[in-house]
Every structure is written in C-alpha cells, then in structure tokens.
Coordinates of C-alpha atoms in Angstrom, one line a residue:
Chain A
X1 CA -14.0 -4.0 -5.9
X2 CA -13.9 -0.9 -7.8
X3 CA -15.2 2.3 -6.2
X4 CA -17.5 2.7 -9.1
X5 CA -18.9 -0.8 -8.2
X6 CA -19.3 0.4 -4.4
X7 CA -21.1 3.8 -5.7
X8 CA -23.6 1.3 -7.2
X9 CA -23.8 -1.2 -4.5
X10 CA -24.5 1.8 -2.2
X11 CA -26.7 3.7 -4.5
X12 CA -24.1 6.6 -3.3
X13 CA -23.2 10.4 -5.1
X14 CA -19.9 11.3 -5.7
X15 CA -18.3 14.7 -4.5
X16 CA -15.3 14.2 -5.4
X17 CA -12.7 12.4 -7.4
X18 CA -15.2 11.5 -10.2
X19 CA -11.7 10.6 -12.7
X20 CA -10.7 8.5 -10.5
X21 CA -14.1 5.7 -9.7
X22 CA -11.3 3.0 -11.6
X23 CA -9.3 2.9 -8.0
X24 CA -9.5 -0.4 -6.1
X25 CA -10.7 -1.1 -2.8
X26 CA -9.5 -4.1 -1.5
X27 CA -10.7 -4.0 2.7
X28 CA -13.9 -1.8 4.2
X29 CA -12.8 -0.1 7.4
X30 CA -16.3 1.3 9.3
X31 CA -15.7 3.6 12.3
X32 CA -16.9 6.9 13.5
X33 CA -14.0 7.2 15.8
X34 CA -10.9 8.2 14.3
X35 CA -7.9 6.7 16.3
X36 CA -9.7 3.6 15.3
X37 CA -9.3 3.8 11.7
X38 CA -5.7 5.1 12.1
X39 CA -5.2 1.7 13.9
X40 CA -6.8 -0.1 11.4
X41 CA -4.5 1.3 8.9
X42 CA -4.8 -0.3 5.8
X43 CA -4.2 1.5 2.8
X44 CA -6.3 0.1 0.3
X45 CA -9.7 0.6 1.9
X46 CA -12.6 1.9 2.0
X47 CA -13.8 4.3 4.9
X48 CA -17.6 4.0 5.3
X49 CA -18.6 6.5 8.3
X50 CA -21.2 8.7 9.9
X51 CA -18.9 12.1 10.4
X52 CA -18.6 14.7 8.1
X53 CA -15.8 16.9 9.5
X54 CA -12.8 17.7 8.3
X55 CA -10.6 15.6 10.4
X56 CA -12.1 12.4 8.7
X57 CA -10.4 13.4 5.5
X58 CA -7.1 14.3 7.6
X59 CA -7.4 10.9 9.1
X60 CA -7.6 9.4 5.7
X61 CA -4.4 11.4 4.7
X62 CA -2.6 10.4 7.3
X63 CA -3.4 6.8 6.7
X64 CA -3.3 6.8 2.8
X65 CA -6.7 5.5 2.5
X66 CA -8.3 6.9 -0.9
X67 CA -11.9 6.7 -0.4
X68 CA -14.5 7.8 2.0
X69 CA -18.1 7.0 1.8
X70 CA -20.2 9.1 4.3
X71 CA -23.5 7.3 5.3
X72 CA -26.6 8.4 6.1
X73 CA -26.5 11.3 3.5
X74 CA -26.2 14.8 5.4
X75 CA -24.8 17.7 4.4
X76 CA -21.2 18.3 4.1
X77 CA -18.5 20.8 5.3
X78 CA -17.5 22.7 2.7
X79 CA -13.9 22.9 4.2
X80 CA -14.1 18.7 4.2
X81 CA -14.9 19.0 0.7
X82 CA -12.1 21.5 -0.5
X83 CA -9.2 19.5 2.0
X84 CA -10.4 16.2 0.0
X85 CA -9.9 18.1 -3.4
X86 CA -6.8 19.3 -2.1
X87 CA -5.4 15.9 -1.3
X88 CA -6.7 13.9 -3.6
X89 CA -9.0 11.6 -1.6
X90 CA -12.2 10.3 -3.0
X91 CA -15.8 11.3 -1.6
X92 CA -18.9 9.1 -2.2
X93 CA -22.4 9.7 -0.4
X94 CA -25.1 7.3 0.5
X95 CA -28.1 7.8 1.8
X96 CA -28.5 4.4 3.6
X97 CA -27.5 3.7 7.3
X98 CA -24.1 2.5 8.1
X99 CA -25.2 -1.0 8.4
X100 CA -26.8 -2.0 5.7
X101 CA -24.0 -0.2 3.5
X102 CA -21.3 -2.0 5.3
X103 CA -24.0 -5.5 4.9
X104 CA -24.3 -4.8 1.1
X105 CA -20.7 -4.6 0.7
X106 CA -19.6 -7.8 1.8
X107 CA -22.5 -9.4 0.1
X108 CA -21.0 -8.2 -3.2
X109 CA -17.1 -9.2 -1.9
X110 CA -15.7 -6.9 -0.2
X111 CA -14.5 -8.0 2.6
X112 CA -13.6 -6.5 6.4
X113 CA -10.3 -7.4 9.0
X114 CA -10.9 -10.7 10.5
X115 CA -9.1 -9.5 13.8
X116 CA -8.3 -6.3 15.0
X117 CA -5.7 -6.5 17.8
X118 CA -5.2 -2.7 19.3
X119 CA -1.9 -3.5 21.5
X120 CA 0.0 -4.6 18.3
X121 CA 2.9 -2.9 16.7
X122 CA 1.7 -1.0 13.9
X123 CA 3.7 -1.6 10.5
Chain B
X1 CA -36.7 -12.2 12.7
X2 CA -33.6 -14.1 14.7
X3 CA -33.2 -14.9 18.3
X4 CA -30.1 -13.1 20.1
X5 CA -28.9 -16.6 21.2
X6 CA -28.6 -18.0 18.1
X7 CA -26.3 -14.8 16.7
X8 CA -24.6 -14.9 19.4
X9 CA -23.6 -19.2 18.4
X10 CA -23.3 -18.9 14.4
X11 CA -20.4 -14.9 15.1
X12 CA -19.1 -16.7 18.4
X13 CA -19.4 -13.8 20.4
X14 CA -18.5 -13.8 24.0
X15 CA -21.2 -13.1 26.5
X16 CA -20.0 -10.8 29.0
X17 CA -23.2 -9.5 30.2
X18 CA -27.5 -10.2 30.2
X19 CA -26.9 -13.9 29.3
X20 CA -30.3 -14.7 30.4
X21 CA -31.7 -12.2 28.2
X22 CA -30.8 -13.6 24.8
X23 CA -34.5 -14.6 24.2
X24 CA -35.6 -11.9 22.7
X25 CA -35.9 -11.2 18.8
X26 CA -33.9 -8.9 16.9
X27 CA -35.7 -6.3 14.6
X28 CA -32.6 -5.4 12.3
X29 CA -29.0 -4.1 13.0
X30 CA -27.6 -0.5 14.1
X31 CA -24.0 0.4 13.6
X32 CA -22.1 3.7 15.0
X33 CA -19.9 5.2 17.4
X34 CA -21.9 8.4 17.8
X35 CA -24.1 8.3 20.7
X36 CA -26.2 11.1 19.7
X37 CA -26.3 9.1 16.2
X38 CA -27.8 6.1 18.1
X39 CA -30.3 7.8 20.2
X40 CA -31.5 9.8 17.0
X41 CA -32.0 6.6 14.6
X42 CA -31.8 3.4 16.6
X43 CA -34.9 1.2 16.2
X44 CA -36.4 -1.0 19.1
X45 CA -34.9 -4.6 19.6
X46 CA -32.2 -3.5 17.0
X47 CA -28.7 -5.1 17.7
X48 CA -25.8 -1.9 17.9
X49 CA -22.8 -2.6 16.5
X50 CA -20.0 0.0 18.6
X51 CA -16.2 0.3 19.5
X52 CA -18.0 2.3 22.4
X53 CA -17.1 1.0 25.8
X54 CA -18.2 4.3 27.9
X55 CA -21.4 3.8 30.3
X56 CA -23.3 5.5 28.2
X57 CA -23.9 3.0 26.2
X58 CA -26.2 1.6 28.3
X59 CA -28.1 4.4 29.1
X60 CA -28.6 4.4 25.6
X61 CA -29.9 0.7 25.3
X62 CA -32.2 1.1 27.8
X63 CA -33.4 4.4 26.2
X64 CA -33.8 3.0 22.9
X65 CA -35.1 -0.5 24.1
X66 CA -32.2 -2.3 21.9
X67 CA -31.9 -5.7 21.7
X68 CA -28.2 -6.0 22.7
X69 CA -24.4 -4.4 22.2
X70 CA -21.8 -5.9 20.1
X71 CA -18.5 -4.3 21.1
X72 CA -16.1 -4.5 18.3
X73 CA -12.0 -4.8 18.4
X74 CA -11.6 -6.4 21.2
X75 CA -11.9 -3.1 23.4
X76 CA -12.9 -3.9 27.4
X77 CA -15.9 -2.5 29.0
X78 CA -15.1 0.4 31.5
X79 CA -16.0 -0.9 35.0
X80 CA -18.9 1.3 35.4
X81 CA -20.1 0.2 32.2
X82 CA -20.2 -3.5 33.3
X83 CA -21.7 -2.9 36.1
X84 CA -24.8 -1.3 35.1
X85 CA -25.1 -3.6 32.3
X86 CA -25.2 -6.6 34.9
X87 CA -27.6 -4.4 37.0
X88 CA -30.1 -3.7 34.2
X89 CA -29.6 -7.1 32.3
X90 CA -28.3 -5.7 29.0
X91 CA -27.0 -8.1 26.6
X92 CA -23.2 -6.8 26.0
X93 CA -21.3 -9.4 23.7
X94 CA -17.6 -8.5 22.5
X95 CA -15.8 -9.5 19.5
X96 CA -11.7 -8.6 18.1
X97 CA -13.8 -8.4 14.8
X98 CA -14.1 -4.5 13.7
X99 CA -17.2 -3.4 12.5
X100 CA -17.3 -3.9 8.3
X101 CA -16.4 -7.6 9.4
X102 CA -18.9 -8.2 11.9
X103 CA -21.7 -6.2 10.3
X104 CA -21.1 -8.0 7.0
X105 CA -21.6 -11.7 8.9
X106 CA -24.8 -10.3 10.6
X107 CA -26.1 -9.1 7.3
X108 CA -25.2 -12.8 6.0
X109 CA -27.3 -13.9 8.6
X110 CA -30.1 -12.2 7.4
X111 CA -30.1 -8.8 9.9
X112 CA -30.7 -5.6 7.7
X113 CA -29.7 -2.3 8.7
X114 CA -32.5 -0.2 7.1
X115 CA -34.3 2.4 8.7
Chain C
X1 CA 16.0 17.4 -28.8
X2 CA 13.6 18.1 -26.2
X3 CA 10.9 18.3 -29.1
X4 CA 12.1 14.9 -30.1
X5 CA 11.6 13.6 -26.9
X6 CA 8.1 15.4 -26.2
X7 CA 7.2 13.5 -29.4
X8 CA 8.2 9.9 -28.3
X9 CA 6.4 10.7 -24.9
X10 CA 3.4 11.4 -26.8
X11 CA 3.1 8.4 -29.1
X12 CA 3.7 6.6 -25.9
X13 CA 1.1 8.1 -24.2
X14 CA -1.1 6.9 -27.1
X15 CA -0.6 3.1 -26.6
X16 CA -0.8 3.7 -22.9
X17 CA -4.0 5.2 -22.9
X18 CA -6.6 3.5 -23.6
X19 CA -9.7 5.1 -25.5
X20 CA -12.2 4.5 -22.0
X21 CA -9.5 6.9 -20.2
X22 CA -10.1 9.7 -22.4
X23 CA -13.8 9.4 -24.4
X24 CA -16.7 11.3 -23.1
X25 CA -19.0 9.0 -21.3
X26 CA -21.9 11.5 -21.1
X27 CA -23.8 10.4 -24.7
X28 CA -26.5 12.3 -25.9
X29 CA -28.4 9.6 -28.0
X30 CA -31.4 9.6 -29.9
X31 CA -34.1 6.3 -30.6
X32 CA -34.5 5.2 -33.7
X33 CA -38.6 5.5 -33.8
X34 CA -38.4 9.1 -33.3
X35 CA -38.9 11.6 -35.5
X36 CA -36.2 13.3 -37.5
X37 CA -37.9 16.5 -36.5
X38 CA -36.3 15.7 -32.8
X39 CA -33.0 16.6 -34.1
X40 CA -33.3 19.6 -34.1
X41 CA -33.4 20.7 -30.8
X42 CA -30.8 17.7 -29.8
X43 CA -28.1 19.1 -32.6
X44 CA -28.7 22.4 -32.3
X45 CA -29.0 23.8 -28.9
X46 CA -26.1 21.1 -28.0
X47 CA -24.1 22.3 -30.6
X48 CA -23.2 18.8 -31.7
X49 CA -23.2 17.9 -35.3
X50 CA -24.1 13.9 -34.8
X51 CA -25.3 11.4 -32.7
X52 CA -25.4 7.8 -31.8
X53 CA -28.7 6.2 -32.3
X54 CA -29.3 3.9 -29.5
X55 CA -32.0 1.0 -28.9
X56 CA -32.0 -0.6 -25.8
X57 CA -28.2 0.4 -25.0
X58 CA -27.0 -1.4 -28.3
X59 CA -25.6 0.9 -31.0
X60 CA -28.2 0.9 -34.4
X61 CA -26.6 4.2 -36.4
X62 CA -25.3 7.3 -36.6
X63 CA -27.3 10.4 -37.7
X64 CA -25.8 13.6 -38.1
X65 CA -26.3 17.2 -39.1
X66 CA -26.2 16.3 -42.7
X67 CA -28.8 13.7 -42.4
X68 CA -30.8 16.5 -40.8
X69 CA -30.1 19.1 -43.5
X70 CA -31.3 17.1 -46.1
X71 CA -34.7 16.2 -44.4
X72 CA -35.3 19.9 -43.9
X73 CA -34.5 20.4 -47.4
X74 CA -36.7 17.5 -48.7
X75 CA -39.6 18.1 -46.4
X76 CA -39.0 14.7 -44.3
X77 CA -39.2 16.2 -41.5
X78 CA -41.7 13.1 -40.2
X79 CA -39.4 10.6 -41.4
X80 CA -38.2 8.2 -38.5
X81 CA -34.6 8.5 -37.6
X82 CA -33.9 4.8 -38.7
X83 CA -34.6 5.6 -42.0
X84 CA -32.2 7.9 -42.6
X85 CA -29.3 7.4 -40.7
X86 CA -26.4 5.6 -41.4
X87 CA -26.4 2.0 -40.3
X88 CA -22.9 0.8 -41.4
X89 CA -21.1 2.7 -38.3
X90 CA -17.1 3.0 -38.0
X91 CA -16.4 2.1 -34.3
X92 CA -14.2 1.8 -31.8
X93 CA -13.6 -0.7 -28.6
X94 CA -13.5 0.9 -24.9
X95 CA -10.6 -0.9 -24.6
X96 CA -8.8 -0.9 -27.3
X97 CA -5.6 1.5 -26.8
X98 CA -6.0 5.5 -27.9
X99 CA -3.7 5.1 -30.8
X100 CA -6.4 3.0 -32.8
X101 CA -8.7 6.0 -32.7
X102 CA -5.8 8.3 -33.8
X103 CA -5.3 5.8 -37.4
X104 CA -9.1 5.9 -37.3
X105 CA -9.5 9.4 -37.5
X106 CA -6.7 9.7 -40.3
X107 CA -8.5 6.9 -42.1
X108 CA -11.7 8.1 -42.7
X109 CA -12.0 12.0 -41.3
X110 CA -15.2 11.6 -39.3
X111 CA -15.5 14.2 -36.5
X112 CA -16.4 11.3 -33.6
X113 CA -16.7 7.7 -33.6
X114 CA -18.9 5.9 -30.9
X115 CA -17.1 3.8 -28.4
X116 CA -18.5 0.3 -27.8
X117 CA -17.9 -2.6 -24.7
X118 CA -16.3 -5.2 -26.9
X119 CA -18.3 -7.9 -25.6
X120 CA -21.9 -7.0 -25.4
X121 CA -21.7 -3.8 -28.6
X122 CA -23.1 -1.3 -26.0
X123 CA -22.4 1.7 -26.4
X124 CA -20.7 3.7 -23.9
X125 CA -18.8 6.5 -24.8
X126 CA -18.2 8.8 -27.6
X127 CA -14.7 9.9 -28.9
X128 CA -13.3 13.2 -30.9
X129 CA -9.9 14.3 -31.5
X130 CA -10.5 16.9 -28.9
X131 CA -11.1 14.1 -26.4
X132 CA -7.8 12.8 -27.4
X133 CA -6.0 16.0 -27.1
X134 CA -7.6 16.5 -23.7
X135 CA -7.0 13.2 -22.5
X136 CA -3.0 13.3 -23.5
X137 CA -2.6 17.0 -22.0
X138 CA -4.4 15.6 -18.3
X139 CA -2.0 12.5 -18.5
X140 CA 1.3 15.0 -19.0
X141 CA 0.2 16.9 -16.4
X142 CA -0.1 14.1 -14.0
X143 CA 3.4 12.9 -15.5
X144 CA 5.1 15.8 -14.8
X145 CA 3.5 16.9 -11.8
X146 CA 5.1 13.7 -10.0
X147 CA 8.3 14.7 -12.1
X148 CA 8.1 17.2 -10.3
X149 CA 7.4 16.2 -7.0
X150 CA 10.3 13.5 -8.1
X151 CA 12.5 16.3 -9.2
X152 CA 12.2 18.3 -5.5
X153 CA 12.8 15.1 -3.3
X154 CA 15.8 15.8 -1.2
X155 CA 16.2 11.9 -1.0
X156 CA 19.9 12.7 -1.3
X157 CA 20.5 15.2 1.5
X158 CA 22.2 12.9 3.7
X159 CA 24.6 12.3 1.1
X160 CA 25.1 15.4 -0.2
X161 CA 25.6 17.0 3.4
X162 CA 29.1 16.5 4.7
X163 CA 29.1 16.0 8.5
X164 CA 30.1 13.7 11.4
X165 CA 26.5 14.5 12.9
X166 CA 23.6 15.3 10.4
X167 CA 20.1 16.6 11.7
X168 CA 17.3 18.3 10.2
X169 CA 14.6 20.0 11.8
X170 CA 10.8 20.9 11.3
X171 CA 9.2 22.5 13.7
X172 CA 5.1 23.4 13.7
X173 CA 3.4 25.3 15.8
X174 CA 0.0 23.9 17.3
X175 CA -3.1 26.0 17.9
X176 CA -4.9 24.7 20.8
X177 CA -8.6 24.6 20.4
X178 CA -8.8 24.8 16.8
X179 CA -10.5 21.8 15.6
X180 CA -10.2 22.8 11.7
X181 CA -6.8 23.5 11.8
X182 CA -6.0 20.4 13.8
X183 CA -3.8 18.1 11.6
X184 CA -2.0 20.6 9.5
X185 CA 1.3 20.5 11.2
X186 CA 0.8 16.4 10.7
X187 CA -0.2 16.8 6.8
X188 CA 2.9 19.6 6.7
X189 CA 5.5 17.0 7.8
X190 CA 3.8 13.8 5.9
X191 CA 4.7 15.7 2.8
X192 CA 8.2 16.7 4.1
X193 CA 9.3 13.4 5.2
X194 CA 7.9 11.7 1.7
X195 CA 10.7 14.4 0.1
X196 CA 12.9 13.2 2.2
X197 CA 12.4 9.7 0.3
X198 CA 11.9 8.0 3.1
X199 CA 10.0 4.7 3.1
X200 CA 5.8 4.9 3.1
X201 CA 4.9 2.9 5.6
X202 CA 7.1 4.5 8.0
X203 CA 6.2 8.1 6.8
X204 CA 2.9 6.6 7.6
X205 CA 3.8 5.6 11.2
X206 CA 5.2 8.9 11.9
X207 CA 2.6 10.7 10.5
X208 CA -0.6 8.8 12.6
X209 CA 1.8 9.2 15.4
X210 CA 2.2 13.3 15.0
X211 CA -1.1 13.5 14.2
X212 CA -2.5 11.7 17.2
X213 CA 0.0 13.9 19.4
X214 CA -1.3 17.3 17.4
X215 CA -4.7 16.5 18.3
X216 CA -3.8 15.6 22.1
X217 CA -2.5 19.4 22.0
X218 CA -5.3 20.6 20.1
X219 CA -8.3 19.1 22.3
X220 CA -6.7 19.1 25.6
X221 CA -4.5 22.8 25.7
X222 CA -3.8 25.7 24.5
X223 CA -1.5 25.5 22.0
X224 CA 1.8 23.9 22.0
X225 CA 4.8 22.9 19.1
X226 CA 5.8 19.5 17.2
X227 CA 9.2 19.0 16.3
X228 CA 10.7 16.2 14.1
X229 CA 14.1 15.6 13.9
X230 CA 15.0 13.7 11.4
X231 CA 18.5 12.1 11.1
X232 CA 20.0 9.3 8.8
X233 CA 18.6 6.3 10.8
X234 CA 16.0 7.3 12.8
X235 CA 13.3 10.5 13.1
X236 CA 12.5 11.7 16.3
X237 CA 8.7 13.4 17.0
X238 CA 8.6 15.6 20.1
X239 CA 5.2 17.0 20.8
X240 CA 5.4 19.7 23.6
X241 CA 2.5 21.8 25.6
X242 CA 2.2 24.2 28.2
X243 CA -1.4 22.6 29.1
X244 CA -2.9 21.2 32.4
X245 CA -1.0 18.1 32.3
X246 CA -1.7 14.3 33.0
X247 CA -2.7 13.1 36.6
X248 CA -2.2 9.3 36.0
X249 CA 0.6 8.7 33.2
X250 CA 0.3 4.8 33.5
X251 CA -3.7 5.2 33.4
X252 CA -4.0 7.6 30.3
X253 CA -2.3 4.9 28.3
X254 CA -4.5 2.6 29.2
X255 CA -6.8 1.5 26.2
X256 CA -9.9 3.7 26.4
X257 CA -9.3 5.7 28.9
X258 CA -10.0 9.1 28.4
X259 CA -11.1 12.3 30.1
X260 CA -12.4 13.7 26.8
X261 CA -15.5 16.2 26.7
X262 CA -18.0 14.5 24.5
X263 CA -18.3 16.7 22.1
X264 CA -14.9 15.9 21.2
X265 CA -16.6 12.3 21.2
X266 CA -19.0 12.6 18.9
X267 CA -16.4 14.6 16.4
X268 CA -14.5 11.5 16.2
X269 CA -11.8 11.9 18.9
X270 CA -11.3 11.6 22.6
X271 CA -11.5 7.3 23.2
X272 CA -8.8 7.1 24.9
X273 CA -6.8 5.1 22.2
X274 CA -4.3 8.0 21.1
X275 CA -1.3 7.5 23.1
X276 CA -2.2 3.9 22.7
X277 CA -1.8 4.4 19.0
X278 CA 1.5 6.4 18.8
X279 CA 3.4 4.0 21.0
X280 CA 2.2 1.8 18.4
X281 CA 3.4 3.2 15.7
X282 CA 6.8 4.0 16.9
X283 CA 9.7 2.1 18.2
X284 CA 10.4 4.2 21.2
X285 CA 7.8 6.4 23.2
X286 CA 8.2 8.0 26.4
X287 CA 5.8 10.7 28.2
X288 CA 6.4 13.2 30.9
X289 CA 3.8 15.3 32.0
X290 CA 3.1 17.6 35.2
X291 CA 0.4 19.0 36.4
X292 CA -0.4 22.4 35.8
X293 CA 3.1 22.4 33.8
X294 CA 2.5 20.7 30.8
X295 CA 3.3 17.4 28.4
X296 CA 6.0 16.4 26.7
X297 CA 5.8 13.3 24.5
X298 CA 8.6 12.3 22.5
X299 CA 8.8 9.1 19.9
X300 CA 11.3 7.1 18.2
X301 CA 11.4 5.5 14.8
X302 CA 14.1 3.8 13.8
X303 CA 15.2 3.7 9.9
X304 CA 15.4 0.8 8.2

C-alpha cells in the first residue's frame, strides 16, 4: 500500500513529506506507547497513534519507520513538526479514532504482525 | 451488534478474567494506550483494545461501563490488576497479537471504531 | 571533463525520471460549456497562458491565451469554450519517461503539454520545461546530497588507522528532565555509527537501545552521559547516572514493571518494557545500580 492510498483510506492531511506519498508501507504498527513500537521494529510500516509529541518522531527515527499517521486529529507540536522535516519522516492526520483507522486499513490490505513475542532477540 | 462470547471464539482469545460475563453485546471497538484518551472518548459496552496491563485499567472499565479488555502482545496482567478484575467481573481477554492485527480481525467481524 | 560528465548524468536523469515525478499535479482546468468570457480571470490573474479543458476528468482541448485574444478581438466573448479551442491536443503519458517530453518540446515548441493516465486518458498533470528543469535540479540534489553523505563515511577508519588496539569514542551528555531534548544524544550517534558504515540493522539495534537508556536518564534523574565505544568487532553503549538508583535490579527488568509517574505514561514512556527492550537489542547487557548512587548500564553488540 502506498501512503497516498492510506491518506485516502483514512481520509487523512498531510504535514509533511507531501513528495514523497509514492513510499510503500508494507505492515501497520498501532501503539501509543513507545518502547512498544521500538519492539515492534519493522521498518517498512506504518505508525498509526494517538500522541503528538516529539518523541513519536524520535521513536520513528530510531526505528526507521517512514510514516506516521496521528489519529484523532489534534493539534500538533510545532517542534514534532520541524524534527519530522528535519529527518525526513512522513506526517499524515486523520480525524477518525484509532480503531476504525487501523479497521479500514486492513480492509483495504494492509496488514498487521501476526505475533508479537516481547522476550525475543531483536534483529 | 455481537456477543463478547462469540469474539472471544472466531480471535481465540484467552479468557483470563469475567468469563461469565461474556453475555453482553458490544457497541463498537476502542483502541489506545492513553488512559486519559480512554476515559475522554470510550463509549459504553465498547470493547478496548490496550498493551496496558496497570490496575487502572479497570478503574477505567468500570468507569466507562466497557464491554471488556483485550490486552495485546502477549503482556501479563499486574497482580493487582487481576485481582480486581476477578473482584468486579470484568472481561480481560489477552492476545500475542499487537493492536493493527487484532483491531483489523475485529473490524472484519463487523466491530467499528467510530465515535 | 567534469562538464562532460554533468552532461551524461543529466540525459540519464531524463530516462530515469519519469514525467509523474516532475509534472505539476495541481491543474487549473476549465469546462467546455463555459463561456469564453471565464478566461479571463482564470489566464490572467494566474498568469498562465493556457489551459486544459476538462469534462468529467477526461481531457476534451486545449484553450489558450490566443484563443482568448482573438474572442476579445472578434467580440465572441459568449462563445463556449468548446468551440474555440483546440481539440487535436499533443500529449504526454504519466508514465512515460521525462525524455519524451524533452523531444516533444523540440518537436513542436508548445509552452506545456497535458499529462494523461495511459489507460483511462484522464488527465492528471500538466508539464513545462520549467517543470523539467525543476524536477532534474531536485533529483541532483538528492544525488549528491547522498554523495555526500557517501563521500564523509569513515567506513574505512579501521583500516586506515594503524594500531594493535583501535577504539573510538562518542560521548553525549544527557539532560535529565528534558523531555524535548530526550533522544538527541540517540539521533547524534545513529548518524555517527551509519558513517562509520556499519550495518543498518545493527545501527538500529544500537540506536533503540541508547535511546531507551537516554530516556531512562531523562525520566528518572538528573542528568547523566552515554558513551559508545565503538571498535572493529563490536560497539559498546555505556549509559551512566548519578540518579536515585534501582531498589530491585531483577524486578525492574521484569516485563512491565515500572515505577513511572503517569504523566510520563500518557507521553508514551514509562511501561516498564525499556530495559526489557535494550537487552533485546544487544548481545550482552549488564546493570549495576545503587541506591541513592546511581546506574550504570552497559550493552554489547557484537559485529558481524
């Protein structure tokens, strides 16, 4: 799925990275805690959650993901939005809760981690 | 509208609390790790989706009247957690599935998320 | 030479690209059953001297400042815009590569040609030389921006350096308390260690690891310092504080524990899976810590 398909599916704004809606996503990671999504770590996917600071896009950094999609539409940090520009991560916004983003989705294919197992070696 | 019980058979979710309180009828599906996000936009009977495994979470149920708690990633319930969930009968079901996953097969069941 | 070889880059760039990755996507488009009299304001105050007409997405003509000029001139300014634009329009695919707009333009000397999906003729783009130029100059950029980057890699320290023992070292300092700041000694040594050409996934590793130890210092003390020593086969990640130290060693790695305030909760941190996560991500972890004295957490990853 391209994000420009996932801005559509999640009738979502873009803050930044509007070049760059061509990039693939190929997993959807949802979390409002961040350890979790470093654990996760996936590269390819797309980050779908409820905070707006500017640790999410660190976290994202640090994990290589590309994309964020912030749910439930609120306003954003300025300072998230200048560290995304800064490294290059893509921003989306919906306005729709968490759940029904992350249920519309996988109705359209894209798909989540069919087992998360925390005490694994992470590589 | 779908019974607990019957989400709880078609995502193979493990009981670990309120078994005899899978009656009830879910209204539509919450996800988030934010308790003050929860207690702000949560909606009665409403199944939460959470990686949270702190008491609170069932302070919030019962504030929220929710229909029951998914925990996601295989994380274990704190001990005072599981014990006031047994005490106030509130459905806690656990799954190694993270959240997009496990949302995704609710939504496929026909559970929305809209507010 | 290097003119030469700026040239061949260039012409390269133009069967690279393709004409999607540099038109305009914006269109301002007009309706055929309008009046030519609408022009005016679209052309004018725009400051564009044609445009597509458009009829249910699907491209019908091209009208242009010309067309208008004439109607002025002749009165016509009632006349529908189907009647008097041109309806034999030069085209180009989206996906067609950038160097068949470059012939095109030599070919016939129109200022712009619509752009059109290949499959269904809807129109979705528009593309002038300047969009070419702008689209090649971006593409450089990026090109020589990782040339750059490529250019400054020390991936060949540890064989240019002549030692029996070969360490460097990167050391951060770590201001406790700072939530906004948190994570730039992490984002500091990601880059540092990707210049160092080592491996992604374990620059990866390394860096959820430091930053998972930064934000330990961060939320729980006053300040403290990262250090990463980084020798041929393995880097080492110490993260040392001066803070109040962990009662139960065993127990704060245990999976969700966590004495976390919760507003550090509900800013995303603080579930007790940090130190769960860095002895995850490294080969080796150990972690001393007194109370009232401080931490000190140090991790292993071995290279390949």
């Amino acid at each position: 799925m391209t994000l420009n398909q996932a801005k559509e599916i999640l009738e979502a704004k873009v803050i930044t990275g509007l070049d760059n809606l061509e990039t693939e996503v190929k997993i959807g990671c949802a979390s409002d805690l961040m350890s979790d999504v470093l654990i996760f770590n996936k590269p390819e996917s797309l980050l779908l959650t409820g905070l707006t600071n500017p640790q999410v896009v660190r976290t994202a950094e640090m994990a290589d993901i590309k994309a964020i999609c912030f749910v439930r539409g609120k306003t954003l940090d300025e300072k998230t939005i200048e560290l995304a520009k800064d490294k290059n991560i893509i921003l989306l916004m919906t306005h729709l809760p968490m759940f029904e983003s992350c249920g519309r989705l996988y109705k359209k294919g894209l798909v989540g981690l069919g087992y998360l197992d925390i005490n694994k070696k992470n590589g | 509208m779908i019974e607990l019980k019957k989400i709880v058979k078609e995502l193979n979710l493990k009981v670990i609390t309120g078994s005899s309180n899978l009656d009830k009828e879910i209204s539509g599906g919450y996800a988030s790790d934010l308790m003050s996000d929860v207690i702000a936009n949560s909606k009665k009977d409403n199944i939460w989706i959470t990686l949270q495994t702190h008491q609170n979470i069932v302070a919030v149920a019962i504030l929220k009247e929710l229909g029951g708690i998914i925990i996601v990633n295989g994380r274990k319930l704190e001990e005072e957690t599981l014990k006031k969930a047994k005490k106030e009968n509130i459905p806690i079901m656990v799954t190694d599935i993270p959240t997009f996953e496990i949302v995704g097969r609710l939504y496929r069941l026909g559970i929305t998320g809209m507010m | 030479m290097a003119e030469d070889k700026k040239f061949t880059k260039i012409q390269e760039l133009t069967y690279e690209l393709k004409i999607k990755d540099v038109m305009t996507k914006k269109v301002v488009t007009v309706h055929p059953k309008k009046p030519i009299s609408e022009l005016r304001e679209i052309l004018y105050k725009k400051g564009i001297s044609g445009t597509p007409v458009v009829s249910k997405g699907e491209l019908v003509g091209l009208i242009s400042i010309e067309d208008f000029i004439k109607c002025l001139a002749q009165g016509e300014m009632n006349a529908l815009i189907e009647e008097k634009m041109a309806k034999k329009v030069e085209t180009l695919y989206a996906d067609e590569p950038v160097v068949h707009a470059v012939r095109k333009f030599d070919q016939y000397g129109f200022g712009r040609f619509p752009v059109i999906k290949r499959n269904n003729k809807k129109l979705v783009g528009i593309i002038t030389k300047g969009d070419i130029i702008k689209g090649l100059l971006k593409k450089l950029e990026i090109d020589y921006h990782e040339e750059e980057i490529h250019r400054y890699r020390a991936s060949h320290i540890f064989e240019d350096i002549i030692a029996d023992n070969t360490t460097l070292t990167f050391q951060y300092n770590v201001v406790g308390k700072d939530f906004d700041k948190a994570g730039e000694s992490a984002s500091g040594l990601k880059r540092t260690l990707y210049r160092l050409g080592i491996q992604p996934n374990i620059v990866r590793r390394a860096s959820i690891a430091t930053y998972e130890a930064e934000m330990n210092i961060v939320v729980f003390t006053d300040g403290g310092k990262l250090t990463a020593s980084v020798q041929p086969h393995q880097i080492k990640i110490d993260a040392s504080d001066s803070g109040p130290g962990i009662p139960d060693v065993k127990q704060a790695m245990r999976p969700g524990f966590s004495t976390a305030p919760e507003w550090i909760r509900e800013l995303g941190f603080g579930a007790g899976m940090g130190l769960l996560n860095i002895k995850n991500c490294t080969d080796k972890m150990t972690l001393d810590s007194k109370v009232g004295k401080g931490t000190h957490l140090e991790a292993v990853l071995y290279l390949n």
